[in-house]
PDB file of C-alpha atoms and ligand atoms in Angstrom:
ATOM      1  CA  MET A   1       4.002  -1.796  -8.504  1.00 59.00           C
ATOM      2  CA  THR A   2       3.983  -5.150  -7.407  1.00 74.00           C
ATOM      3  CA  THR A   3       0.549  -7.322  -6.523  1.00 83.00           C
ATOM      4  CA  GLY A   4       1.846  -8.249  -2.795  1.00 93.00           C
ATOM      5  CA  ILE A   5      -0.375 -11.108  -2.184  1.00 97.00           C
ATOM      6  CA  ARG A   6      -3.759 -12.265  -4.131  1.00 97.00           C
ATOM      7  CA  ILE A   7      -5.435 -15.561  -3.318  1.00 97.00           C
ATOM      8  CA  GLU A   8      -8.398 -16.458  -5.952  1.00 97.00           C
ATOM      9  CA  ASP A   9     -10.809 -19.228  -4.976  1.00 97.00           C
ATOM     10  CA  VAL A  10      -8.283 -21.351  -3.449  1.00 98.00           C
ATOM     11  CA  ARG A  11      -9.265 -24.752  -2.359  1.00 98.00           C
ATOM     12  CA  LYS A  12      -7.635 -27.378  -0.071  1.00 98.00           C
ATOM     13  CA  ARG A  13      -8.834 -31.061   0.347  1.00 97.00           C
ATOM     14  CA  TYR A  14      -7.081 -33.279   2.622  1.00 97.00           C
ATOM     15  CA  GLY A  15      -7.307 -37.077   1.667  1.00 95.00           C
ATOM     16  CA  HIS A  16     -10.083 -38.704  -0.632  1.00 93.00           C
ATOM     17  CA  GLY A  17     -12.991 -40.238  -0.446  1.00 92.00           C
ATOM     18  CA  ASP A  18     -15.466 -40.866   2.761  1.00 92.00           C
ATOM     19  CA  THR A  19     -12.421 -39.350   5.154  1.00 93.00           C
ATOM     20  CA  ALA A  20     -11.643 -36.351   2.938  1.00 96.00           C
ATOM     21  CA  VAL A  21     -11.613 -33.201   4.822  1.00 96.00           C
ATOM     22  CA  ASP A  22     -12.222 -29.830   2.711  1.00 96.00           C
ATOM     23  CA  ALA A  23     -10.119 -27.574   4.886  1.00 97.00           C
ATOM     24  CA  LEU A  24     -10.438 -24.519   2.382  1.00 98.00           C
ATOM     25  CA  LYS A  25     -13.842 -23.988   0.310  1.00 97.00           C
ATOM     26  CA  GLY A  26     -12.836 -21.025  -1.940  1.00 96.00           C
ATOM     27  CA  VAL A  27     -10.693 -18.512  -0.218  1.00 97.00           C
ATOM     28  CA  ASP A  28     -10.084 -15.269  -1.458  1.00 97.00           C
ATOM     29  CA  MET A  29      -7.990 -12.550  -0.539  1.00 97.00           C
ATOM     30  CA  GLU A  30      -5.566  -9.816  -1.235  1.00 97.00           C
ATOM     31  CA  VAL A  31      -2.753  -7.941   0.644  1.00 97.00           C
ATOM     32  CA  ALA A  32      -1.150  -4.894  -0.844  1.00 97.00           C
ATOM     33  CA  PRO A  33       2.402  -4.278  -0.802  1.00 96.00           C
ATOM     34  CA  GLY A  34       3.377  -2.429   2.391  1.00 95.00           C
ATOM     35  CA  GLU A  35      -0.096  -3.512   4.308  1.00 97.00           C
ATOM     36  CA  VAL A  36      -0.242  -5.839   7.225  1.00 97.00           C
ATOM     37  CA  VAL A  37      -3.278  -7.829   7.367  1.00 98.00           C
ATOM     38  CA  GLY A  38      -4.822 -10.123  10.125  1.00 98.00           C
ATOM     39  CA  LEU A  39      -6.152 -13.705   9.600  1.00 98.00           C
ATOM     40  CA  ILE A  40      -8.259 -14.895  12.399  1.00 97.00           C
ATOM     41  CA  GLY A  41     -10.621 -17.689  12.693  1.00 93.00           C
ATOM     42  CA  PRO A  42     -11.224 -20.582  15.085  1.00 92.00           C
ATOM     43  CA  SER A  43      -8.903 -23.590  15.698  1.00 90.00           C
ATOM     44  CA  GLY A  44      -9.196 -25.871  12.571  1.00 92.00           C
ATOM     45  CA  SER A  45     -10.560 -23.170  10.424  1.00 94.00           C
ATOM     46  CA  GLY A  46      -7.915 -23.475   8.052  1.00 95.00           C
ATOM     47  CA  LYS A  47      -5.666 -20.926   8.846  1.00 95.00           C
ATOM     48  CA  THR A  48      -2.404 -22.612   8.877  1.00 93.00           C
ATOM     49  CA  THR A  49      -3.403 -24.374   5.752  1.00 95.00           C
ATOM     50  CA  LEU A  50      -3.621 -21.374   3.935  1.00 96.00           C
ATOM     51  CA  LEU A  51      -0.311 -20.065   5.074  1.00 95.00           C
ATOM     52  CA  LYS A  52       1.307 -23.424   3.840  1.00 94.00           C
ATOM     53  CA  CYS A  53      -0.662 -22.801   0.685  1.00 96.00           C
ATOM     54  CA  LEU A  54       0.917 -19.563  -0.238  1.00 95.00           C
ATOM     55  CA  GLY A  55       4.227 -20.600   1.293  1.00 93.00           C
ATOM     56  CA  ALA A  56       4.257 -23.324  -1.157  1.00 94.00           C
ATOM     57  CA  VAL A  57       5.015 -25.879   1.690  1.00 93.00           C
ATOM     58  CA  ILE A  58       1.734 -27.780   0.543  1.00 95.00           C
ATOM     59  CA  GLU A  59      -0.013 -27.572  -2.728  1.00 97.00           C
ATOM     60  CA  PRO A  60      -3.431 -26.630  -3.261  1.00 98.00           C
ATOM     61  CA  THR A  61      -6.316 -28.303  -4.693  1.00 97.00           C
ATOM     62  CA  SER A  62      -7.156 -25.608  -7.101  1.00 98.00           C
ATOM     63  CA  GLY A  63      -7.413 -21.779  -7.257  1.00 98.00           C
ATOM     64  CA  ARG A  64      -4.820 -19.343  -8.259  1.00 98.00           C
ATOM     65  CA  MET A  65      -2.199 -17.349  -6.095  1.00 97.00           C
ATOM     66  CA  THR A  66      -0.060 -14.745  -6.937  1.00 96.00           C
ATOM     67  CA  LEU A  67       3.052 -13.467  -5.252  1.00 93.00           C
ATOM     68  CA  GLY A  68       4.726 -10.205  -5.563  1.00 86.00           C
ATOM     69  CA  ASP A  69       5.184 -10.198  -9.367  1.00 84.00           C
ATOM     70  CA  ASP A  70       4.537 -13.759  -9.864  1.00 91.00           C
ATOM     71  CA  LEU A  71       1.370 -16.070 -10.538  1.00 95.00           C
ATOM     72  CA  ILE A  72       2.992 -18.930  -8.509  1.00 96.00           C
ATOM     73  CA  TYR A  73      -0.073 -21.238  -8.652  1.00 98.00           C
ATOM     74  CA  ASP A  74      -2.971 -21.505 -11.324  1.00 98.00           C
ATOM     75  CA  HIS A  75      -4.490 -25.031 -10.972  1.00 95.00           C
ATOM     76  CA  GLY A  76      -0.724 -26.169 -10.392  1.00 97.00           C
ATOM     77  CA  TRP A  77       2.639 -24.755  -9.601  1.00 97.00           C
ATOM     78  CA  LYS A  78       3.681 -22.195 -12.210  1.00 97.00           C
ATOM     79  CA  ILE A  79       7.209 -21.892 -10.710  1.00 94.00           C
ATOM     80  CA  PRO A  80       9.604 -24.489 -11.205  1.00 93.00           C
ATOM     81  CA  ASP A  81      11.946 -24.107  -8.390  1.00 94.00           C
ATOM     82  CA  LEU A  82       9.628 -23.712  -5.314  1.00 94.00           C
ATOM     83  CA  ARG A  83      12.723 -24.081  -2.929  1.00 90.00           C
ATOM     84  CA  ALA A  84      14.048 -20.737  -4.604  1.00 89.00           C
ATOM     85  CA  LEU A  85      10.600 -19.448  -4.104  1.00 91.00           C
ATOM     86  CA  ARG A  86      10.263 -20.074  -0.337  1.00 89.00           C
ATOM     87  CA  ARG A  87      13.883 -18.627   0.019  1.00 85.00           C
ATOM     88  CA  ASP A  88      13.840 -15.513  -1.904  1.00 84.00           C
ATOM     89  CA  LYS A  89       9.968 -14.287  -1.917  1.00 90.00           C
ATOM     90  CA  ILE A  90       8.726 -15.440   1.111  1.00 93.00           C
ATOM     91  CA  GLY A  91       9.710 -14.884   4.912  1.00 92.00           C
ATOM     92  CA  PHE A  92       7.922 -17.357   7.331  1.00 92.00           C
ATOM     93  CA  ILE A  93       7.502 -16.403  11.380  1.00 90.00           C
ATOM     94  CA  PHE A  94       6.603 -19.337  13.564  1.00 82.00           C
ATOM     95  CA  GLN A  95       4.948 -19.064  17.025  1.00 77.00           C
ATOM     96  CA  ALA A  96       8.309 -20.843  18.000  1.00 81.00           C
ATOM     97  CA  PRO A  97      11.826 -18.949  16.957  1.00 83.00           C
ATOM     98  CA  TYR A  98      13.612 -22.297  15.781  1.00 89.00           C
ATOM     99  CA  LEU A  99      17.084 -20.744  15.693  1.00 95.00           C
ATOM    100  CA  ILE A 100      20.172 -22.759  14.935  1.00 96.00           C
ATOM    101  CA  PRO A 101      21.671 -23.147  18.366  1.00 96.00           C
ATOM    102  CA  PHE A 102      25.327 -23.697  17.239  1.00 97.00           C
ATOM    103  CA  LEU A 103      25.326 -20.548  14.994  1.00 97.00           C
ATOM    104  CA  ASP A 104      25.425 -17.246  16.770  1.00 97.00           C
ATOM    105  CA  VAL A 105      22.989 -14.552  16.377  1.00 98.00           C
ATOM    106  CA  THR A 106      23.876 -12.558  13.241  1.00 98.00           C
ATOM    107  CA  ASP A 107      24.903 -15.923  11.242  1.00 97.00           C
ATOM    108  CA  ASN A 108      21.463 -17.076  12.411  1.00 97.00           C
ATOM    109  CA  VAL A 109      20.195 -13.997  10.226  1.00 97.00           C
ATOM    110  CA  ALA A 110      22.793 -14.165   7.766  1.00 97.00           C
ATOM    111  CA  LEU A 111      22.620 -17.828   6.736  1.00 95.00           C
ATOM    112  CA  LEU A 112      19.820 -17.205   4.396  1.00 90.00           C
ATOM    113  CA  PRO A 113      21.471 -14.344   2.535  1.00 91.00           C
ATOM    114  CA  MET A 114      24.456 -16.553   2.292  1.00 94.00           C
ATOM    115  CA  LEU A 115      22.822 -19.312   0.851  1.00 88.00           C
ATOM    116  CA  SER A 116      21.318 -16.935  -1.786  1.00 84.00           C
ATOM    117  CA  GLY A 117      24.818 -16.087  -2.789  1.00 91.00           C
ATOM    118  CA  LEU A 118      25.611 -12.944  -0.995  1.00 93.00           C
ATOM    119  CA  PRO A 119      29.431 -12.502   0.027  1.00 96.00           C
ATOM    120  CA  ASN A 120      29.546 -13.718   3.722  1.00 96.00           C
ATOM    121  CA  SER A 121      30.925 -10.472   5.042  1.00 97.00           C
ATOM    122  CA  GLN A 122      27.787  -8.575   2.991  1.00 96.00           C
ATOM    123  CA  ALA A 123      25.295 -11.006   4.271  1.00 96.00           C
ATOM    124  CA  ARG A 124      26.632 -10.278   7.910  1.00 97.00           C
ATOM    125  CA  SER A 125      26.706  -6.564   7.594  1.00 96.00           C
ATOM    126  CA  ARG A 126      23.213  -6.805   6.447  1.00 94.00           C
ATOM    127  CA  ALA A 127      22.158  -8.907   9.451  1.00 96.00           C
ATOM    128  CA  ARG A 128      23.504  -6.515  11.614  1.00 96.00           C
ATOM    129  CA  GLU A 129      22.040  -3.941  10.516  1.00 91.00           C
ATOM    130  CA  LEU A 130      18.298  -5.474  10.661  1.00 89.00           C
ATOM    131  CA  LEU A 131      19.305  -6.528  14.146  1.00 93.00           C
ATOM    132  CA  GLU A 132      19.988  -2.996  14.978  1.00 90.00           C
ATOM    133  CA  ALA A 133      16.380  -1.900  13.724  1.00 81.00           C
ATOM    134  CA  LEU A 134      14.933  -4.369  15.907  1.00 81.00           C
ATOM    135  CA  ASP A 135      16.948  -3.312  19.072  1.00 83.00           C
ATOM    136  CA  VAL A 136      18.934  -6.698  19.203  1.00 92.00           C
ATOM    137  CA  GLY A 137      22.181  -5.320  17.802  1.00 95.00           C
ATOM    138  CA  HIS A 138      23.714  -5.497  21.072  1.00 97.00           C
ATOM    139  CA  ARG A 139      23.084  -9.550  21.119  1.00 97.00           C
ATOM    140  CA  ALA A 140      24.490  -9.793  17.712  1.00 97.00           C
ATOM    141  CA  GLN A 141      27.550 -12.291  19.207  1.00 97.00           C
ATOM    142  CA  ALA A 142      25.627 -13.806  21.422  1.00 98.00           C
ATOM    143  CA  MET A 143      24.355 -17.715  21.032  1.00 98.00           C
ATOM    144  CA  PRO A 144      20.338 -18.245  20.922  1.00 97.00           C
ATOM    145  CA  SER A 145      20.514 -20.073  24.294  1.00 96.00           C
ATOM    146  CA  GLN A 146      21.663 -16.668  25.819  1.00 97.00           C
ATOM    147  CA  LEU A 147      18.533 -14.880  24.772  1.00 95.00           C
ATOM    148  CA  SER A 148      15.415 -14.090  26.297  1.00 90.00           C
ATOM    149  CA  GLY A 149      12.431 -15.269  24.660  1.00 85.00           C
ATOM    150  CA  GLY A 150      11.348 -11.935  23.309  1.00 84.00           C
ATOM    151  CA  GLU A 151      14.712 -11.186  21.725  1.00 90.00           C
ATOM    152  CA  GLN A 152      14.839 -14.686  20.140  1.00 92.00           C
ATOM    153  CA  GLN A 153      11.640 -13.710  18.742  1.00 87.00           C
ATOM    154  CA  ARG A 154      13.122 -10.367  17.206  1.00 88.00           C
ATOM    155  CA  VAL A 155      15.964 -12.359  15.517  1.00 94.00           C
ATOM    156  CA  ALA A 156      13.462 -14.884  14.112  1.00 93.00           C
ATOM    157  CA  ILE A 157      11.815 -11.845  12.630  1.00 89.00           C
ATOM    158  CA  ALA A 158      15.134 -10.284  11.355  1.00 91.00           C
ATOM    159  CA  ARG A 159      16.028 -13.684   9.666  1.00 94.00           C
ATOM    160  CA  ALA A 160      12.258 -13.406   7.798  1.00 92.00           C
ATOM    161  CA  LEU A 161      13.109 -10.138   6.840  1.00 87.00           C
ATOM    162  CA  VAL A 162      16.665 -10.319   5.714  1.00 90.00           C
ATOM    163  CA  ASN A 163      16.176 -11.103   2.259  1.00 86.00           C
ATOM    164  CA  ARG A 164      13.581  -8.421   1.870  1.00 85.00           C
ATOM    165  CA  PRO A 165      11.233 -10.763   0.771  1.00 90.00           C
ATOM    166  CA  PRO A 166       7.972  -8.979  -0.848  1.00 91.00           C
ATOM    167  CA  VAL A 167       5.736 -11.395   1.414  1.00 94.00           C
ATOM    168  CA  ILE A 168       6.178 -12.259   4.885  1.00 95.00           C
ATOM    169  CA  LEU A 169       3.709 -15.054   6.668  1.00 96.00           C
ATOM    170  CA  ALA A 170       3.395 -15.079  10.504  1.00 94.00           C
ATOM    171  CA  ASP A 171       1.653 -17.835  12.373  1.00 92.00           C
ATOM    172  CA  GLU A 172       1.012 -16.941  15.691  1.00 89.00           C
ATOM    173  CA  PRO A 173       4.084 -14.749  15.958  1.00 87.00           C
ATOM    174  CA  THR A 174       3.227 -13.437  18.938  1.00 85.00           C
ATOM    175  CA  ALA A 175       1.238 -15.876  21.124  1.00 79.00           C
ATOM    176  CA  PRO A 176       4.610 -16.410  23.727  1.00 70.00           C
ATOM    177  CA  LEU A 177       5.087 -12.825  24.332  1.00 77.00           C
ATOM    178  CA  ASP A 178       3.714 -10.487  26.715  1.00 82.00           C
ATOM    179  CA  SER A 179       1.661  -7.403  25.740  1.00 87.00           C
ATOM    180  CA  GLU A 180       4.376  -5.044  25.303  1.00 84.00           C
ATOM    181  CA  ARG A 181       6.586  -7.458  23.635  1.00 78.00           C
ATOM    182  CA  ALA A 182       3.770  -8.497  21.279  1.00 87.00           C
ATOM    183  CA  LEU A 183       2.982  -4.897  20.435  1.00 89.00           C
ATOM    184  CA  ALA A 184       6.421  -4.075  19.699  1.00 84.00           C
ATOM    185  CA  VAL A 185       6.548  -7.039  17.191  1.00 84.00           C
ATOM    186  CA  ILE A 186       3.561  -5.573  15.637  1.00 91.00           C
ATOM    187  CA  ARG A 187       5.260  -2.233  15.525  1.00 88.00           C
ATOM    188  CA  ILE A 188       8.093  -3.452  13.632  1.00 84.00           C
ATOM    189  CA  LEU A 189       6.348  -5.500  11.238  1.00 90.00           C
ATOM    190  CA  ASN A 190       4.390  -2.162  10.347  1.00 93.00           C
ATOM    191  CA  ARG A 191       7.417  -0.248  10.105  1.00 87.00           C
ATOM    192  CA  MET A 192       9.194  -3.031   7.920  1.00 85.00           C
ATOM    193  CA  ALA A 193       6.150  -3.366   5.658  1.00 92.00           C
ATOM    194  CA  ALA A 194       6.203   0.521   4.741  1.00 93.00           C
ATOM    195  CA  GLN A 195      10.153   0.664   4.432  1.00 88.00           C
ATOM    196  CA  PHE A 196      10.413  -2.518   2.194  1.00 88.00           C
ATOM    197  CA  GLU A 197       6.553  -2.637   0.622  1.00 92.00           C
ATOM    198  CA  THR A 198       6.288  -6.140   2.224  1.00 93.00           C
ATOM    199  CA  ALA A 199       2.863  -7.602   2.089  1.00 96.00           C
ATOM    200  CA  ILE A 200       2.493  -9.320   5.492  1.00 97.00           C
ATOM    201  CA  ILE A 201      -0.182 -11.500   6.866  1.00 97.00           C
ATOM    202  CA  VAL A 202      -0.472 -12.330  10.530  1.00 97.00           C
ATOM    203  CA  VAL A 203      -2.450 -15.355  11.677  1.00 96.00           C
ATOM    204  CA  THR A 204      -3.285 -14.674  15.455  1.00 94.00           C
ATOM    205  CA  HIS A 205      -6.059 -15.229  17.802  1.00 89.00           C
ATOM    206  CA  ASP A 206      -4.021 -12.795  20.268  1.00 90.00           C
ATOM    207  CA  GLU A 207      -6.441  -9.952  21.757  1.00 90.00           C
ATOM    208  CA  LYS A 208      -3.270  -7.663  22.381  1.00 90.00           C
ATOM    209  CA  ILE A 209      -2.676  -7.326  18.799  1.00 93.00           C
ATOM    210  CA  ILE A 210      -5.873  -7.795  17.039  1.00 95.00           C
ATOM    211  CA  PRO A 211      -7.213  -4.038  17.691  1.00 96.00           C
ATOM    212  CA  THR A 212      -3.886  -2.954  15.773  1.00 97.00           C
ATOM    213  CA  PHE A 213      -5.068  -4.322  12.209  1.00 97.00           C
ATOM    214  CA  ARG A 214      -6.592  -1.579   9.790  1.00 96.00           C
ATOM    215  CA  ARG A 215      -7.950  -4.779   7.831  1.00 97.00           C
ATOM    216  CA  LEU A 216      -8.646  -8.262   8.846  1.00 97.00           C
ATOM    217  CA  TYR A 217      -9.839 -11.597   7.378  1.00 98.00           C
ATOM    218  CA  GLN A 218     -11.759 -14.193   9.072  1.00 97.00           C
ATOM    219  CA  ILE A 219     -11.682 -17.933   8.156  1.00 96.00           C
ATOM    220  CA  ARG A 220     -15.150 -19.835   8.733  1.00 91.00           C
ATOM    221  CA  ASP A 221     -16.560 -22.870   7.461  1.00 86.00           C
ATOM    222  CA  GLY A 222     -13.271 -22.752   4.841  1.00 92.00           C
ATOM    223  CA  ARG A 223     -13.956 -19.180   3.392  1.00 95.00           C
ATOM    224  CA  THR A 224     -12.708 -15.737   4.108  1.00 96.00           C
ATOM    225  CA  HIS A 225     -14.774 -12.767   5.454  1.00 96.00           C
ATOM    226  CA  GLU A 226     -13.293  -9.254   5.268  1.00 96.00           C
ATOM    227  CA  GLN A 227     -13.581  -6.953   7.888  1.00 95.00           C
ATOM    228  CA  ALA A 228     -12.730  -3.701   8.983  1.00 95.00           C
ATOM    229  CA  GLY A 229      -9.882  -3.489  12.195  1.00 94.00           C
ATOM    230  CA  ASP A 230      -9.649  -0.812  14.428  1.00 95.00           C
ATOM    231  CA  GLY A 231      -5.887   0.003  13.209  1.00 93.00           C
ATOM    232  CA  ARG A 232      -5.052   1.289  16.528  1.00 93.00           C
ATOM    233  CA  GLU A 233      -1.531   2.804  16.812  1.00 90.00           C
ATOM    234  CA  VAL A 234       1.319   0.932  18.355  1.00 88.00           C
TER     235      VAL A 234
HETATM  236  P1  ADP B 301      -6.005 -23.649  11.905  1.00 87.90           P
HETATM  237  O1  ADP B 301      -4.808 -23.292  11.543  1.00 87.90           O
HETATM  238  O2  ADP B 301      -6.935 -22.967  11.689  1.00 87.90           O
HETATM  239  O3  ADP B 301      -5.739 -24.411  13.243  1.00 87.90           O
HETATM  240  P2  ADP B 301      -5.530 -25.921  10.141  1.00 87.90           P
HETATM  241  O4  ADP B 301      -5.337 -25.490   8.861  1.00 87.90           O
HETATM  242  O5  ADP B 301      -4.340 -26.261  10.775  1.00 87.90           O
HETATM  243  O6  ADP B 301      -6.269 -24.959  10.898  1.00 87.90           O
HETATM  244  O7  ADP B 301      -6.493 -27.091   9.931  1.00 87.90           O
HETATM  245  C1  ADP B 301      -7.628 -27.133   9.109  1.00 87.90           C
HETATM  246  C2  ADP B 301      -8.561 -28.314   8.894  1.00 87.90           C
HETATM  247  O8  ADP B 301      -7.588 -29.188   8.237  1.00 87.90           O
HETATM  248  C3  ADP B 301      -8.570 -28.786  10.466  1.00 87.90           C
HETATM  249  O9  ADP B 301      -9.942 -29.808  10.286  1.00 87.90           O
HETATM  250  C4  ADP B 301      -7.755 -30.025  10.166  1.00 87.90           C
HETATM  251  O10 ADP B 301      -8.018 -31.203  11.185  1.00 87.90           O
HETATM  252  C5  ADP B 301      -7.426 -30.359   8.816  1.00 87.90           C
HETATM  253  N1  ADP B 301      -6.097 -30.523   8.628  1.00 87.90           N
HETATM  254  C6  ADP B 301      -5.012 -30.059   8.670  1.00 87.90           C
HETATM  255  N2  ADP B 301      -3.960 -30.669   8.270  1.00 87.90           N
HETATM  256  C7  ADP B 301      -4.027 -31.770   8.159  1.00 87.90           C
HETATM  257  C8  ADP B 301      -3.390 -32.813   7.105  1.00 87.90           C
HETATM  258  N3  ADP B 301      -2.331 -32.919   6.884  1.00 87.90           N
HETATM  259  N4  ADP B 301      -4.346 -33.940   6.846  1.00 87.90           N
HETATM  260  C9  ADP B 301      -5.754 -34.114   7.156  1.00 87.90           C
HETATM  261  N5  ADP B 301      -6.083 -33.064   7.711  1.00 87.90           N
HETATM  262  C10 ADP B 301      -5.544 -31.913   7.927  1.00 87.90           C
HETATM  263 MG1   MG B 302      -2.892 -23.151  13.048  1.00 87.90          MG
END
């Protein structure tokens, strides 16, 4: 049984001296494998900073972080190859899909497993399987510019899931989507979490999806506060 995500007393200070900003002042958070948790809080409360620390995009100032089986940070990085950590352990979903415009849909999804050393044919068949599961299989050979916004976002979700990372970090993934499509994204994340034991954090202030979480954390004043959600079926 792996940990999922554990964050212990993580702090992040930007800058030094008089102009320093304490964005995170001791965050504690735990997400079990197979669990999808919401992270909410006002603008500027540190949500993106926390995802960036967890995703090894920026370095915390102190604390401990565990992802899957690995203690990745304990007052310093514990993993020598942070790029491999990001590639193999973490799927990122951003507000905008950021697909590669000159690769077709299949190769946008297959690129990451190819870079991880999977033979191209296997990477492509794994990509197509996921695209099918996300109901965009019929667009597998299209170029990103030929897709609707909702289709592009589902391709971006396939890309985040394709290496079967133990952790998915989503920063406002449904912001550009209408209600039905936003709920479809949550449905897919819930399904993937259950199927692959993925621990998922969804940063959002989207009122359409907030009632779907069983558990949420709110960031206020640089600290997290756990709260129960409605856990509405989607
Ligand atoms: P949120 O995603 O909740 O809107 P952020 O994590 O982006 O919040 O920002 C948290 C705080 O940290 C804000 O006060 C913001 O101005 C500050 N901040 C974010 N990034 C930087 C940076 N690179 N340098 C200095 N301050 C930053
Ligand atoms: Mg943000």
